[in-house]
Coordinates of C-alpha atoms and ligand atoms in Angstrom, one line a residue:
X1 CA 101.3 135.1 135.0
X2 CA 98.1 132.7 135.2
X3 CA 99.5 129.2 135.5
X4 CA 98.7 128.0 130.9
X5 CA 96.0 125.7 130.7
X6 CA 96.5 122.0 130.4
X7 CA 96.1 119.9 127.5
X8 CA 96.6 116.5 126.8
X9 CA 96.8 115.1 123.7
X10 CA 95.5 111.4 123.7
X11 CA 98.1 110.1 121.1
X12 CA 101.5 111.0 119.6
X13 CA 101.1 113.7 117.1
X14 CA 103.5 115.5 114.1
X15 CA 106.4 117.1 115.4
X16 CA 104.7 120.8 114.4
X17 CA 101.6 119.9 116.2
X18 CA 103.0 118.7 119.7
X19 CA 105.6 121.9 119.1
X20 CA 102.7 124.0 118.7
X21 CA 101.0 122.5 121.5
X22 CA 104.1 123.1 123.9
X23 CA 104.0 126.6 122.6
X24 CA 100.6 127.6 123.9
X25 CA 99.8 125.0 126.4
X26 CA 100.6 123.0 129.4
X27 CA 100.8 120.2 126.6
X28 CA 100.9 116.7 127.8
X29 CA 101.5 113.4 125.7
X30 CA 101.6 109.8 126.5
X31 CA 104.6 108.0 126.8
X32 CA 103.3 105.3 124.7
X33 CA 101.4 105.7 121.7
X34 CA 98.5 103.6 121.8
X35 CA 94.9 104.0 121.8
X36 CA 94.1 105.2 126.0
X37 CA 91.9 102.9 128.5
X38 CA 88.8 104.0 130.1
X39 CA 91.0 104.7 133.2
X40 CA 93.3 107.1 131.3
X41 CA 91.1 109.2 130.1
X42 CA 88.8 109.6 132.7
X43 CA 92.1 110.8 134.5
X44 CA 92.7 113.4 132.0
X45 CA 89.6 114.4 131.6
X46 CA 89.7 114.9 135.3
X47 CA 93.5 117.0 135.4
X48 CA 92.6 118.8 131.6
X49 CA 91.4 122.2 130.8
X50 CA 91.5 120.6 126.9
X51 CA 91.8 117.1 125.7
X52 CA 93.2 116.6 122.2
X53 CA 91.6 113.4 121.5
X54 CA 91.1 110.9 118.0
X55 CA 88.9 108.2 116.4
X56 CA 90.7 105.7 118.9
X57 CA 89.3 107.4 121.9
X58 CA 85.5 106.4 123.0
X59 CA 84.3 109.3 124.8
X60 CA 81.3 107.7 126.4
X61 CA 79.1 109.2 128.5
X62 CA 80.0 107.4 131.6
X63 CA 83.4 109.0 131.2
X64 CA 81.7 112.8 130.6
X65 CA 79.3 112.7 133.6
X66 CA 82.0 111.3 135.6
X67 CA 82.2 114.1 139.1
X68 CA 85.4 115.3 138.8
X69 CA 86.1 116.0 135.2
X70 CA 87.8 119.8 134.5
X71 CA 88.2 119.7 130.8
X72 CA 85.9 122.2 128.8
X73 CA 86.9 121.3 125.1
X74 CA 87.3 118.1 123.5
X75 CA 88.9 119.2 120.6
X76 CA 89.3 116.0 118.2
X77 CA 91.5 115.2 116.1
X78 CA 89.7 114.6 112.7
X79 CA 86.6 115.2 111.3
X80 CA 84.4 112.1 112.4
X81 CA 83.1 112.7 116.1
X82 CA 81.1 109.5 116.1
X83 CA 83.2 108.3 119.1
X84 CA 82.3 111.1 121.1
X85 CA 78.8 110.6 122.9
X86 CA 77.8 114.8 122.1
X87 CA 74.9 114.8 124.2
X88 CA 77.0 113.9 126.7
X89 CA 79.2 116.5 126.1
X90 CA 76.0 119.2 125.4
X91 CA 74.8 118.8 128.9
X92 CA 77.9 119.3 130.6
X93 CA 78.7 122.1 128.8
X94 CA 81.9 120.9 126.8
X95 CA 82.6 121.9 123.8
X96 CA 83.2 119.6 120.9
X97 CA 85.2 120.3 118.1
X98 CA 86.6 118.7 114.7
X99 CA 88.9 119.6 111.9
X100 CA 86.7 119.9 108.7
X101 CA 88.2 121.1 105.1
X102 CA 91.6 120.0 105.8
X103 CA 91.8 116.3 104.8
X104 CA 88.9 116.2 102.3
X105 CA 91.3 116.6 99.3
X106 CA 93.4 113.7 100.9
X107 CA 89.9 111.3 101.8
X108 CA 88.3 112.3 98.2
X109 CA 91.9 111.2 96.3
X110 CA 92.0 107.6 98.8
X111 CA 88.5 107.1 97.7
X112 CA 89.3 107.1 94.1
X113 CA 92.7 105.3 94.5
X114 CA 90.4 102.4 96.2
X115 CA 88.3 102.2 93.2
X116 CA 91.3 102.3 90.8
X117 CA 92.4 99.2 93.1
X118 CA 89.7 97.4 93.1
X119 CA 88.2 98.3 89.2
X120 CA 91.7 97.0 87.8
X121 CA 92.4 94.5 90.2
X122 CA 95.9 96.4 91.4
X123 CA 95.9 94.7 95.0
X124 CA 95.8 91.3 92.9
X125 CA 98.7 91.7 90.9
X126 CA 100.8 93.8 93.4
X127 CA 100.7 90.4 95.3
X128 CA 101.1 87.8 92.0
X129 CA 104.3 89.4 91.4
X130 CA 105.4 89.7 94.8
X131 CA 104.5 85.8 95.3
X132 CA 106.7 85.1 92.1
X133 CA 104.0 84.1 90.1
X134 CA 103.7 86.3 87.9
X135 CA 104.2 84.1 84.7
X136 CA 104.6 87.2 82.3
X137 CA 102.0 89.4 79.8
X138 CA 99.6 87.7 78.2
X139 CA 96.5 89.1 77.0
X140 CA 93.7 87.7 79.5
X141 CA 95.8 88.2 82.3
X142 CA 94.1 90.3 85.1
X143 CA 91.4 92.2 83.4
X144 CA 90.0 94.8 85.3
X145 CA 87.0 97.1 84.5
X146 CA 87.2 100.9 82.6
X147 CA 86.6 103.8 85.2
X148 CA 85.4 106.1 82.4
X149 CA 81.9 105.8 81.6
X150 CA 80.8 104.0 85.1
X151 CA 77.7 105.4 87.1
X152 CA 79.3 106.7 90.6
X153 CA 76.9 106.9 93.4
X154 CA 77.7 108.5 96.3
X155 CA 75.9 108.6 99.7
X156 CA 76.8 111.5 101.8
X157 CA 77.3 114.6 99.7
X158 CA 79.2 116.8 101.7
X159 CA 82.8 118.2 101.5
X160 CA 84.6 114.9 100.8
X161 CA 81.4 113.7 98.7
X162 CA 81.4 116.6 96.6
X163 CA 85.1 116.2 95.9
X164 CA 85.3 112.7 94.7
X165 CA 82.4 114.0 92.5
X166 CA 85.1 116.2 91.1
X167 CA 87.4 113.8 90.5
X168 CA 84.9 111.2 89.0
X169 CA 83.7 113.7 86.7
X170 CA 86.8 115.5 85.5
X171 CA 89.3 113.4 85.5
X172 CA 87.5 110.0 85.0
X173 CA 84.5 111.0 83.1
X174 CA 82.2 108.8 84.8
X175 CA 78.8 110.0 85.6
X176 CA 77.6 110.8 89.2
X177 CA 74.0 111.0 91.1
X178 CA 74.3 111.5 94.6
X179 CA 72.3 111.0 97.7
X180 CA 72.5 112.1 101.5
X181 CA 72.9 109.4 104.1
X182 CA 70.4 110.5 106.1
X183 CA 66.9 110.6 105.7
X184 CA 66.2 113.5 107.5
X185 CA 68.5 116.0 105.6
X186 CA 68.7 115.9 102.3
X187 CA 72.0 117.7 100.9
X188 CA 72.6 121.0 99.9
X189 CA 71.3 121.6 96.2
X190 CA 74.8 121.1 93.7
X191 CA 75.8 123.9 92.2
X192 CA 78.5 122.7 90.4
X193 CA 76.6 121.2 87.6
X194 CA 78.7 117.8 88.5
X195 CA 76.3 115.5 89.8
X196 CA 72.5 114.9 90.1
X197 CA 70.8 114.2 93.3
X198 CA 69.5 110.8 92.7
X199 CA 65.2 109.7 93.3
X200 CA 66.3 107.5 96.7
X201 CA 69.1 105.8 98.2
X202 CA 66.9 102.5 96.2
X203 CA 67.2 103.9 92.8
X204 CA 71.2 105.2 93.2
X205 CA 72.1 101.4 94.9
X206 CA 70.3 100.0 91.7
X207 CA 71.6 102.2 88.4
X208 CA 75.4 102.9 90.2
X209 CA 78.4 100.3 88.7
X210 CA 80.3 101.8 92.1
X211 CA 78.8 102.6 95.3
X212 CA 80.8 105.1 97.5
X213 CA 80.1 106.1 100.7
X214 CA 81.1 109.3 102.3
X215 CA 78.2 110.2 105.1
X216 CA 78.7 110.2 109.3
X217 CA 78.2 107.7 111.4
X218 CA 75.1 108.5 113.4
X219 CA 72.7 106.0 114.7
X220 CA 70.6 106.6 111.6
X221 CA 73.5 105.5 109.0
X222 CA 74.5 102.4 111.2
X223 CA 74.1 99.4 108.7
X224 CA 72.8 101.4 106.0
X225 CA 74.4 99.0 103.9
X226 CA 72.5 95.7 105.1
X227 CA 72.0 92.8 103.0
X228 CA 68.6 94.6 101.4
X229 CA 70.5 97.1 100.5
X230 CA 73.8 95.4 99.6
X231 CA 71.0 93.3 97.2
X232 CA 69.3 96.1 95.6
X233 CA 73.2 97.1 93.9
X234 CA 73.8 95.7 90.8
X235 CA 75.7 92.5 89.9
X236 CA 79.6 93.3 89.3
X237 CA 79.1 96.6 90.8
X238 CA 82.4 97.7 93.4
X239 CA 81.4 99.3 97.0
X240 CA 83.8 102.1 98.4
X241 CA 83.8 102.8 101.8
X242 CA 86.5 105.7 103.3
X243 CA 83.6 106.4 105.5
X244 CA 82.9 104.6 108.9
X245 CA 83.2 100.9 109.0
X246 CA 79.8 100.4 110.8
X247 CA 78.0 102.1 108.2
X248 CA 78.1 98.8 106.6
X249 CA 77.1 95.5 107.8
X250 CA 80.4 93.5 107.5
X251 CA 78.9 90.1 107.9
X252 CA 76.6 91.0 105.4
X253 CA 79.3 92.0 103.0
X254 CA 81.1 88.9 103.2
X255 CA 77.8 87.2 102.3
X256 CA 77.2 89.5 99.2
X257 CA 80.7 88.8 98.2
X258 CA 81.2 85.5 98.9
X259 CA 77.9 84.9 96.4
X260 CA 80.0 86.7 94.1
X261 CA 77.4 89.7 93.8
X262 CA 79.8 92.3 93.7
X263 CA 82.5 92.7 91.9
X264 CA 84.8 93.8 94.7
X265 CA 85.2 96.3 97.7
X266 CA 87.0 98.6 98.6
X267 CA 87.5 99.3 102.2
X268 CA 89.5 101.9 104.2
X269 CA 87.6 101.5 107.4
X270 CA 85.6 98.2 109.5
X271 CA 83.0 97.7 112.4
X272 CA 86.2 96.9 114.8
X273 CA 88.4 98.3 113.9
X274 CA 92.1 97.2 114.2
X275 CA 90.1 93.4 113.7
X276 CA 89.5 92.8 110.1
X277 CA 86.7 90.1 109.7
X278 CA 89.2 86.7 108.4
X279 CA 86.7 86.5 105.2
X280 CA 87.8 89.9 103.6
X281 CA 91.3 89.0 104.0
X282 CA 90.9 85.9 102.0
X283 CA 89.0 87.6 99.0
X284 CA 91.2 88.6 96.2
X285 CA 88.6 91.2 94.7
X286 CA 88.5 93.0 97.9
X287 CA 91.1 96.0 99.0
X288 CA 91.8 96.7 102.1
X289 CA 93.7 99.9 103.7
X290 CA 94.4 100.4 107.2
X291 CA 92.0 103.7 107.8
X292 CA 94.5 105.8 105.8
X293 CA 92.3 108.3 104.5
X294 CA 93.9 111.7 106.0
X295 CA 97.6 109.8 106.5
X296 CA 99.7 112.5 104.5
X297 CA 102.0 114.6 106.5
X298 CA 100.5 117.9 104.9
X299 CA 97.1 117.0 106.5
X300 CA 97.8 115.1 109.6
X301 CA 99.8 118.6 110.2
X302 CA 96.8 120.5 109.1
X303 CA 94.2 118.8 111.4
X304 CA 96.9 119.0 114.6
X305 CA 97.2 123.1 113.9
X306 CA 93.0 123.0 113.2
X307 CA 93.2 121.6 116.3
X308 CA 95.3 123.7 118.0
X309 CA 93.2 126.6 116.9
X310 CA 90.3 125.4 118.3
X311 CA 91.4 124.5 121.2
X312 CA 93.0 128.1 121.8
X313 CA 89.9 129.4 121.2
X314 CA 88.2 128.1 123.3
X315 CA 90.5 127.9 126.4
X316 CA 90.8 132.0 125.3
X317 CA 86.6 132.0 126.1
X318 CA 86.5 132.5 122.4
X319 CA 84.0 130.7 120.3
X320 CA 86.2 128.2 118.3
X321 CA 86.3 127.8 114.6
X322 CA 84.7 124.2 114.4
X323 CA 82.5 123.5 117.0
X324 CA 80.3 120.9 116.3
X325 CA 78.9 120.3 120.1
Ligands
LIG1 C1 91.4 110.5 111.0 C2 89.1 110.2 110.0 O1 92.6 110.0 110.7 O2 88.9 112.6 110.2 C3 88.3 111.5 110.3 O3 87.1 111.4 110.5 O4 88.5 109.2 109.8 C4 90.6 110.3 109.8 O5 90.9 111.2 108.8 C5 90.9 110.0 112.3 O6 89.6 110.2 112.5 C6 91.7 110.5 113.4 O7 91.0 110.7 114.6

């Protein structure tokens, strides 16, 4: 028998998903579960056939044009592959993968809890009462805003787009114009009857009460929310982002909110991510999640065995299911 090929997998995963792994591969896990150094993945890039890696992983090109590296499929975890240089990857001839469909039910519902959070000022009372100082009802205390009836605007109007259109529509009766996030491609007409593309990114930032952003990060949506663009929203209006955190400009968030232009935020990703800029933390109208977007065990298990398919795939000399490089 033809030794299996290797993979190594760059973090702990789900029981199912290393099991699977062991199944089909020469599976390989670190001892520790933290994000990898540059040194640690060049290494298994160099000993891999397939590297399982996530969003914590920068796949630079230094690392890809590095001499000795062996694997032919980067086969990340997640749908994001911002932190994967895919050019790179393109001229070496590795292929790039993701794990689309699977957590945008789970993304779409975060994006909604977030502006549930921020619109009825949940994170602010969660901690009153946990402080003890929660003084009892009284009929001022904590108003929030009404979901129903708000304009939604979402940039980026793809599968997770599309599905907190859903949501918005059906369940909250809000109305919803959309745009894409880039420029360059516009979306796919909606079919649904749902939503209505929006005139420009200008016009949905100035009619939407919340702003919710669901597009890539690619160089051309770094900072598409600047402070132009943060000023062009509308007073009291709520930004959403489950997206990427450098699709806005942090600093010039915490300006816009300290000038109390906004009504609140709610964020699920940053620039830096694990560092939180000090400012949001101390602003009780803003929410803040540690990028928990997919974190159910249904779809962490999902995108480990989307995953796993690809990678098998492609080690098989297959063409596999998601290839996005
Ligand atoms: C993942 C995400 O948890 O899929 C994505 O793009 O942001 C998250 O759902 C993360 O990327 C894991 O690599």
């Amino acid at each position: 028998m033809p030794p299996r090929p290797i993979v190594t997998a760059t973090r702990r995963l789900p029981d199912a998903v290393e099991s699977a792994l062991r199944e089909r591969f020469d599976a390989r896990f670190p001892e520790t579960d933290r994000p990898m150094r540059p040194g640690e993945l060049a290494a298994a890039l160099r000993d891999s056939d397939g590297l399982l890696p996530t969003v914590t992983d920068a796949i630079t090109a230094e690392l890809l044009g590095a001499e000795q590296v062996r694997a032919r499929i980067l086969a990340n975890f997640g749908v994001g592959v911002n932190h994967i240089d895919l050019d790179a990857a393109r001229s070496r001839g590795i292929v790039v993968t993701n794990t689309p469909d699977v957590l945008t039910d789970d993304t779409a519902d975060l994006a909604i809890a977030l502006m549930l959070m921020v619109a009825r000022r949940l994170g602010e009372g969660e901690r009153e009462l946990r402080d003890g100082r929660w003084a009892g009802w009284r009929p001022t205390h904590l108003m929030g805003r009404t979901l129903r009836g708000m304009r939604l605007g979402i940039i980026g109007y793809g599968r997770i787009g599309r599905a907190v259109a859903e949501r918005a529509t059906r369940a909250f009766g809000m109305r919803v114009r959309y745009v894409s996030g880039s420029r360059s491609r516009p979306p796919a007409p909606d079919e649904s009857g749902l939503a209505e593309p929006a005139e420009s990114l200008e016009a949905l930032l100035a009619e939407s009460d919340i702003v919710s952003l669901h597009c890539p990060l690619t160089p051309e949506t770094h900072h598409l929310m600047n402070s132009e663009r943060l000023a062009l929203m509308r007073r009291e209006a709520i930004l959403i982002n489950t997206a990427r955190g450098p699709v806005v400009d942090e600093a010039a968030l915490v300006a816009a909110l300290r000038a109390g232009r906004l009504f609140g935020a709610g964020l699920d990703v940053y620039e830096r991510e694990p560092a939180v800029p000090d400012e949001l933390r101390a602003m009780e109208n803003v929410v803040l999640l540690p990028h928990l977007g997919s974190a159910t065990m249904e779809t962490r298990v999902a995108m480990g065995m989307r995953a796993v398919d690809n990678l098998t795939a492609c080690l098989a000399g297959d063409p596999p299911p998601d290839r996005v490089a």
